[in-house]
């Protein structure tokens, strides 16, 4: 997995997408409890840095380096914390995602915001970002020794 965008094909990324889909379209409707809310948060916070990196890599046509990895983790953590704790940011996020949903639906129906429950207790999921970091660095450091991408993105310097 050393091509731009490959992170989204990792088993962990695919599992997190499946969790989000099943949870948001089946479990929340059937149960709609605290557990289903937290499950979406965990899967989404885990997946988002991988998505950011994959988009960046595809646009740049090369693998992301350490700075981009750190940036994706930081943006995810700070953004999630802001949406869950700061009212104007939460409101803007609801409308932006509502707009994306409306456009994906072919501009049918009314443009409505999504509903996000602002809950600072959701911040306990932020340590899952460490798992995202491990998945990224594990997938990005399996290049053969001496390959250009190995030197660019390895999380620790290698002796020469």
PDB file of C-alpha atoms in Angstrom:
ATOM      1  CA  UNK A   1       0.000   0.000   0.000  1.00  0.00           C
ATOM      2  CA  UNK A   2       2.367   2.652  -1.183  1.00  0.00           C
ATOM      3  CA  UNK A   3       0.410   4.457  -3.860  1.00  0.00           C
ATOM      4  CA  UNK A   4      -1.427   7.751  -3.401  1.00  0.00           C
ATOM      5  CA  UNK A   5      -4.875   7.147  -1.934  1.00  0.00           C
ATOM      6  CA  UNK A   6      -4.202   3.551  -0.863  1.00  0.00           C
ATOM      7  CA  UNK A   7      -4.971   4.343   2.768  1.00  0.00           C
ATOM      8  CA  UNK A   8      -8.688   4.184   2.010  1.00  0.00           C
ATOM      9  CA  UNK A   9      -8.238   0.597   0.835  1.00  0.00           C
ATOM     10  CA  UNK A  10      -6.697  -0.593   4.084  1.00  0.00           C
ATOM     11  CA  UNK A  11      -8.829  -3.121   5.976  1.00  0.00           C
ATOM     12  CA  UNK A  12      -9.151  -0.699   8.907  1.00  0.00           C
ATOM     13  CA  UNK A  13     -10.481   2.078   6.682  1.00  0.00           C
ATOM     14  CA  UNK A  14     -12.969  -0.276   5.023  1.00  0.00           C
ATOM     15  CA  UNK A  15     -14.173  -1.540   8.403  1.00  0.00           C
ATOM     16  CA  UNK A  16     -14.660   2.017   9.642  1.00  0.00           C
ATOM     17  CA  UNK A  17     -16.694   2.901   6.530  1.00  0.00           C
ATOM     18  CA  UNK A  18     -18.843  -0.202   7.084  1.00  0.00           C
ATOM     19  CA  UNK A  19     -19.331   0.717  10.749  1.00  0.00           C
ATOM     20  CA  UNK A  20     -20.432   4.238   9.827  1.00  0.00           C
ATOM     21  CA  UNK A  21     -22.862   3.001   7.166  1.00  0.00           C
ATOM     22  CA  UNK A  22     -24.426   0.239   9.270  1.00  0.00           C
ATOM     23  CA  UNK A  23     -24.549   2.378  12.387  1.00  0.00           C
ATOM     24  CA  UNK A  24     -26.008   5.500  10.758  1.00  0.00           C
ATOM     25  CA  UNK A  25     -28.498   3.718   8.478  1.00  0.00           C
ATOM     26  CA  UNK A  26     -29.544   0.728  10.595  1.00  0.00           C
ATOM     27  CA  UNK A  27     -28.498   0.808  14.238  1.00  0.00           C
ATOM     28  CA  UNK A  28     -29.362   4.435  15.008  1.00  0.00           C
ATOM     29  CA  UNK A  29     -32.857   3.917  13.616  1.00  0.00           C
ATOM     30  CA  UNK A  30     -33.344   0.696  15.567  1.00  0.00           C
ATOM     31  CA  UNK A  31     -31.749   1.719  18.858  1.00  0.00           C
ATOM     32  CA  UNK A  32     -30.768   5.413  18.749  1.00  0.00           C
ATOM     33  CA  UNK A  33     -28.862   5.396  22.012  1.00  0.00           C
ATOM     34  CA  UNK A  34     -25.594   6.701  23.426  1.00  0.00           C
ATOM     35  CA  UNK A  35     -23.680   3.708  22.112  1.00  0.00           C
ATOM     36  CA  UNK A  36     -24.724   4.290  18.500  1.00  0.00           C
ATOM     37  CA  UNK A  37     -23.745   7.960  18.797  1.00  0.00           C
ATOM     38  CA  UNK A  38     -20.302   7.158  20.147  1.00  0.00           C
ATOM     39  CA  UNK A  39     -19.766   4.408  17.560  1.00  0.00           C
ATOM     40  CA  UNK A  40     -20.180   6.918  14.726  1.00  0.00           C
ATOM     41  CA  UNK A  41     -17.791   9.311  16.449  1.00  0.00           C
ATOM     42  CA  UNK A  42     -15.100   6.662  16.891  1.00  0.00           C
ATOM     43  CA  UNK A  43     -15.354   5.404  13.307  1.00  0.00           C
ATOM     44  CA  UNK A  44     -15.524   8.900  11.829  1.00  0.00           C
ATOM     45  CA  UNK A  45     -12.628  10.329  13.836  1.00  0.00           C
ATOM     46  CA  UNK A  46     -10.535   7.280  12.932  1.00  0.00           C
ATOM     47  CA  UNK A  47     -11.357   7.513   9.213  1.00  0.00           C
ATOM     48  CA  UNK A  48     -11.132  11.253   8.610  1.00  0.00           C
ATOM     49  CA  UNK A  49      -7.320  11.615   8.739  1.00  0.00           C
ATOM     50  CA  UNK A  50      -7.009   8.718   6.289  1.00  0.00           C
ATOM     51  CA  UNK A  51      -9.491  10.451   3.992  1.00  0.00           C
ATOM     52  CA  UNK A  52      -7.662  13.788   4.230  1.00  0.00           C
ATOM     53  CA  UNK A  53      -4.326  12.165   3.457  1.00  0.00           C
ATOM     54  CA  UNK A  54      -5.754  10.158   0.568  1.00  0.00           C
ATOM     55  CA  UNK A  55      -7.290  13.240  -1.046  1.00  0.00           C
ATOM     56  CA  UNK A  56      -4.038  15.160  -0.585  1.00  0.00           C
ATOM     57  CA  UNK A  57      -1.998  12.300  -2.049  1.00  0.00           C
ATOM     58  CA  UNK A  58      -4.240  11.877  -5.077  1.00  0.00           C
ATOM     59  CA  UNK A  59      -4.174  15.614  -5.775  1.00  0.00           C
ATOM     60  CA  UNK A  60      -0.386  15.812  -5.401  1.00  0.00           C
ATOM     61  CA  UNK A  61       0.216  12.410  -7.066  1.00  0.00           C
ATOM     62  CA  UNK A  62       2.691  11.407  -4.387  1.00  0.00           C
ATOM     63  CA  UNK A  63       2.636   9.957  -0.910  1.00  0.00           C
ATOM     64  CA  UNK A  64       2.195  12.261   2.050  1.00  0.00           C
ATOM     65  CA  UNK A  65       5.123  13.004   4.319  1.00  0.00           C
ATOM     66  CA  UNK A  66       5.362  13.288   8.081  1.00  0.00           C
ATOM     67  CA  UNK A  67       4.136  16.894   8.132  1.00  0.00           C
ATOM     68  CA  UNK A  68       0.985  15.989   6.194  1.00  0.00           C
ATOM     69  CA  UNK A  69       0.337  13.036   8.487  1.00  0.00           C
ATOM     70  CA  UNK A  70       0.635  15.273  11.560  1.00  0.00           C
ATOM     71  CA  UNK A  71      -1.522  17.919   9.874  1.00  0.00           C
ATOM     72  CA  UNK A  72      -4.310  15.440   9.088  1.00  0.00           C
ATOM     73  CA  UNK A  73      -4.373  14.169  12.670  1.00  0.00           C
ATOM     74  CA  UNK A  74      -4.351  17.710  14.110  1.00  0.00           C
ATOM     75  CA  UNK A  75      -7.052  19.024  11.760  1.00  0.00           C
ATOM     76  CA  UNK A  76      -9.276  16.069  12.610  1.00  0.00           C
ATOM     77  CA  UNK A  77      -8.821  16.414  16.365  1.00  0.00           C
ATOM     78  CA  UNK A  78      -9.223  20.179  16.471  1.00  0.00           C
ATOM     79  CA  UNK A  79     -12.144  20.158  14.050  1.00  0.00           C
ATOM     80  CA  UNK A  80     -13.988  17.411  15.920  1.00  0.00           C
ATOM     81  CA  UNK A  81     -13.430  19.157  19.248  1.00  0.00           C
ATOM     82  CA  UNK A  82     -14.664  22.460  17.812  1.00  0.00           C
ATOM     83  CA  UNK A  83     -17.821  20.920  16.328  1.00  0.00           C
ATOM     84  CA  UNK A  84     -18.612  19.205  19.622  1.00  0.00           C
ATOM     85  CA  UNK A  85     -17.997  22.230  21.860  1.00  0.00           C
ATOM     86  CA  UNK A  86     -18.334  25.546  19.948  1.00  0.00           C
ATOM     87  CA  UNK A  87     -21.857  26.535  18.943  1.00  0.00           C
ATOM     88  CA  UNK A  88     -21.134  28.674  15.825  1.00  0.00           C
ATOM     89  CA  UNK A  89     -18.772  26.028  14.433  1.00  0.00           C
ATOM     90  CA  UNK A  90     -21.333  23.311  15.106  1.00  0.00           C
ATOM     91  CA  UNK A  91     -24.028  25.354  13.332  1.00  0.00           C
ATOM     92  CA  UNK A  92     -21.802  25.965  10.304  1.00  0.00           C
ATOM     93  CA  UNK A  93     -20.838  22.275  10.154  1.00  0.00           C
ATOM     94  CA  UNK A  94     -24.514  21.234  10.221  1.00  0.00           C
ATOM     95  CA  UNK A  95     -25.325  23.488   7.251  1.00  0.00           C
ATOM     96  CA  UNK A  96     -22.231  22.559   5.233  1.00  0.00           C
ATOM     97  CA  UNK A  97     -22.905  18.832   5.607  1.00  0.00           C
ATOM     98  CA  UNK A  98     -26.603  19.464   4.907  1.00  0.00           C
ATOM     99  CA  UNK A  99     -25.581  21.236   1.705  1.00  0.00           C
ATOM    100  CA  UNK A 100     -23.351  18.306   0.658  1.00  0.00           C
ATOM    101  CA  UNK A 101     -26.196  15.889   1.369  1.00  0.00           C
ATOM    102  CA  UNK A 102     -28.618  18.021  -0.646  1.00  0.00           C
ATOM    103  CA  UNK A 103     -26.245  18.239  -3.641  1.00  0.00           C
ATOM    104  CA  UNK A 104     -25.515  14.495  -3.474  1.00  0.00           C
ATOM    105  CA  UNK A 105     -29.273  13.948  -3.607  1.00  0.00           C
ATOM    106  CA  UNK A 106     -29.499  15.831  -6.902  1.00  0.00           C
ATOM    107  CA  UNK A 107     -30.782  19.107  -5.361  1.00  0.00           C
ATOM    108  CA  UNK A 108     -34.118  17.448  -4.624  1.00  0.00           C
ATOM    109  CA  UNK A 109     -36.168  18.516  -1.657  1.00  0.00           C
ATOM    110  CA  UNK A 110     -35.358  21.245   0.780  1.00  0.00           C
ATOM    111  CA  UNK A 111     -31.861  22.266   1.812  1.00  0.00           C
ATOM    112  CA  UNK A 112     -31.767  21.418   5.512  1.00  0.00           C
ATOM    113  CA  UNK A 113     -28.941  21.173   8.020  1.00  0.00           C
ATOM    114  CA  UNK A 114     -28.054  17.837   9.561  1.00  0.00           C
ATOM    115  CA  UNK A 115     -28.437  17.462  13.321  1.00  0.00           C
ATOM    116  CA  UNK A 116     -25.293  17.207  15.413  1.00  0.00           C
ATOM    117  CA  UNK A 117     -25.576  16.716  19.126  1.00  0.00           C
ATOM    118  CA  UNK A 118     -23.059  19.028  20.746  1.00  0.00           C
ATOM    119  CA  UNK A 119     -21.679  16.923  23.565  1.00  0.00           C
ATOM    120  CA  UNK A 120     -18.265  17.589  25.132  1.00  0.00           C
ATOM    121  CA  UNK A 121     -18.259  14.015  26.487  1.00  0.00           C
ATOM    122  CA  UNK A 122     -17.700  12.901  22.871  1.00  0.00           C
ATOM    123  CA  UNK A 123     -14.147  14.190  23.161  1.00  0.00           C
ATOM    124  CA  UNK A 124     -13.171  10.925  24.849  1.00  0.00           C
ATOM    125  CA  UNK A 125     -12.947   9.400  21.349  1.00  0.00           C
ATOM    126  CA  UNK A 126      -9.971  11.602  20.373  1.00  0.00           C
ATOM    127  CA  UNK A 127      -7.371   9.002  21.430  1.00  0.00           C
ATOM    128  CA  UNK A 128      -8.540   6.925  18.432  1.00  0.00           C
ATOM    129  CA  UNK A 129      -6.424   9.343  16.390  1.00  0.00           C
ATOM    130  CA  UNK A 130      -3.392   7.439  17.670  1.00  0.00           C
ATOM    131  CA  UNK A 131      -4.782   4.337  15.938  1.00  0.00           C
ATOM    132  CA  UNK A 132      -5.157   6.369  12.730  1.00  0.00           C
ATOM    133  CA  UNK A 133      -1.533   7.425  13.048  1.00  0.00           C
ATOM    134  CA  UNK A 134      -0.445   3.802  13.512  1.00  0.00           C
ATOM    135  CA  UNK A 135      -2.396   2.659  10.449  1.00  0.00           C
ATOM    136  CA  UNK A 136      -0.912   5.444   8.323  1.00  0.00           C
ATOM    137  CA  UNK A 137       2.665   4.905   9.439  1.00  0.00           C
ATOM    138  CA  UNK A 138       2.383   1.109   9.247  1.00  0.00           C
ATOM    139  CA  UNK A 139       1.096   1.297   5.679  1.00  0.00           C
ATOM    140  CA  UNK A 140       3.584   3.941   4.656  1.00  0.00           C
ATOM    141  CA  UNK A 141       6.720   2.337   6.099  1.00  0.00           C
ATOM    142  CA  UNK A 142       6.385  -1.001   4.332  1.00  0.00           C
ATOM    143  CA  UNK A 143       8.144   0.274   1.220  1.00  0.00           C
ATOM    144  CA  UNK A 144      11.342  -1.573   0.364  1.00  0.00           C
ATOM    145  CA  UNK A 145      14.457  -0.156   1.982  1.00  0.00           C
ATOM    146  CA  UNK A 146      15.943   2.451  -0.332  1.00  0.00           C
ATOM    147  CA  UNK A 147      12.688   3.235  -2.135  1.00  0.00           C
ATOM    148  CA  UNK A 148      12.171   6.998  -2.458  1.00  0.00           C
ATOM    149  CA  UNK A 149       8.861   6.947  -0.591  1.00  0.00           C
ATOM    150  CA  UNK A 150      10.449   5.068   2.296  1.00  0.00           C
ATOM    151  CA  UNK A 151      12.865   7.891   2.935  1.00  0.00           C
ATOM    152  CA  UNK A 152      10.263  10.637   2.528  1.00  0.00           C
ATOM    153  CA  UNK A 153       7.626   9.367   4.906  1.00  0.00           C
ATOM    154  CA  UNK A 154       9.207   7.050   7.406  1.00  0.00           C
ATOM    155  CA  UNK A 155       8.114   8.118  10.926  1.00  0.00           C
ATOM    156  CA  UNK A 156      11.625   7.622  12.337  1.00  0.00           C
ATOM    157  CA  UNK A 157      15.007   8.158  10.733  1.00  0.00           C
ATOM    158  CA  UNK A 158      16.716   5.028   9.469  1.00  0.00           C
ATOM    159  CA  UNK A 159      20.445   4.510   9.900  1.00  0.00           C
ATOM    160  CA  UNK A 160      22.310   4.790   6.623  1.00  0.00           C
TER     161      UNK A 160
END
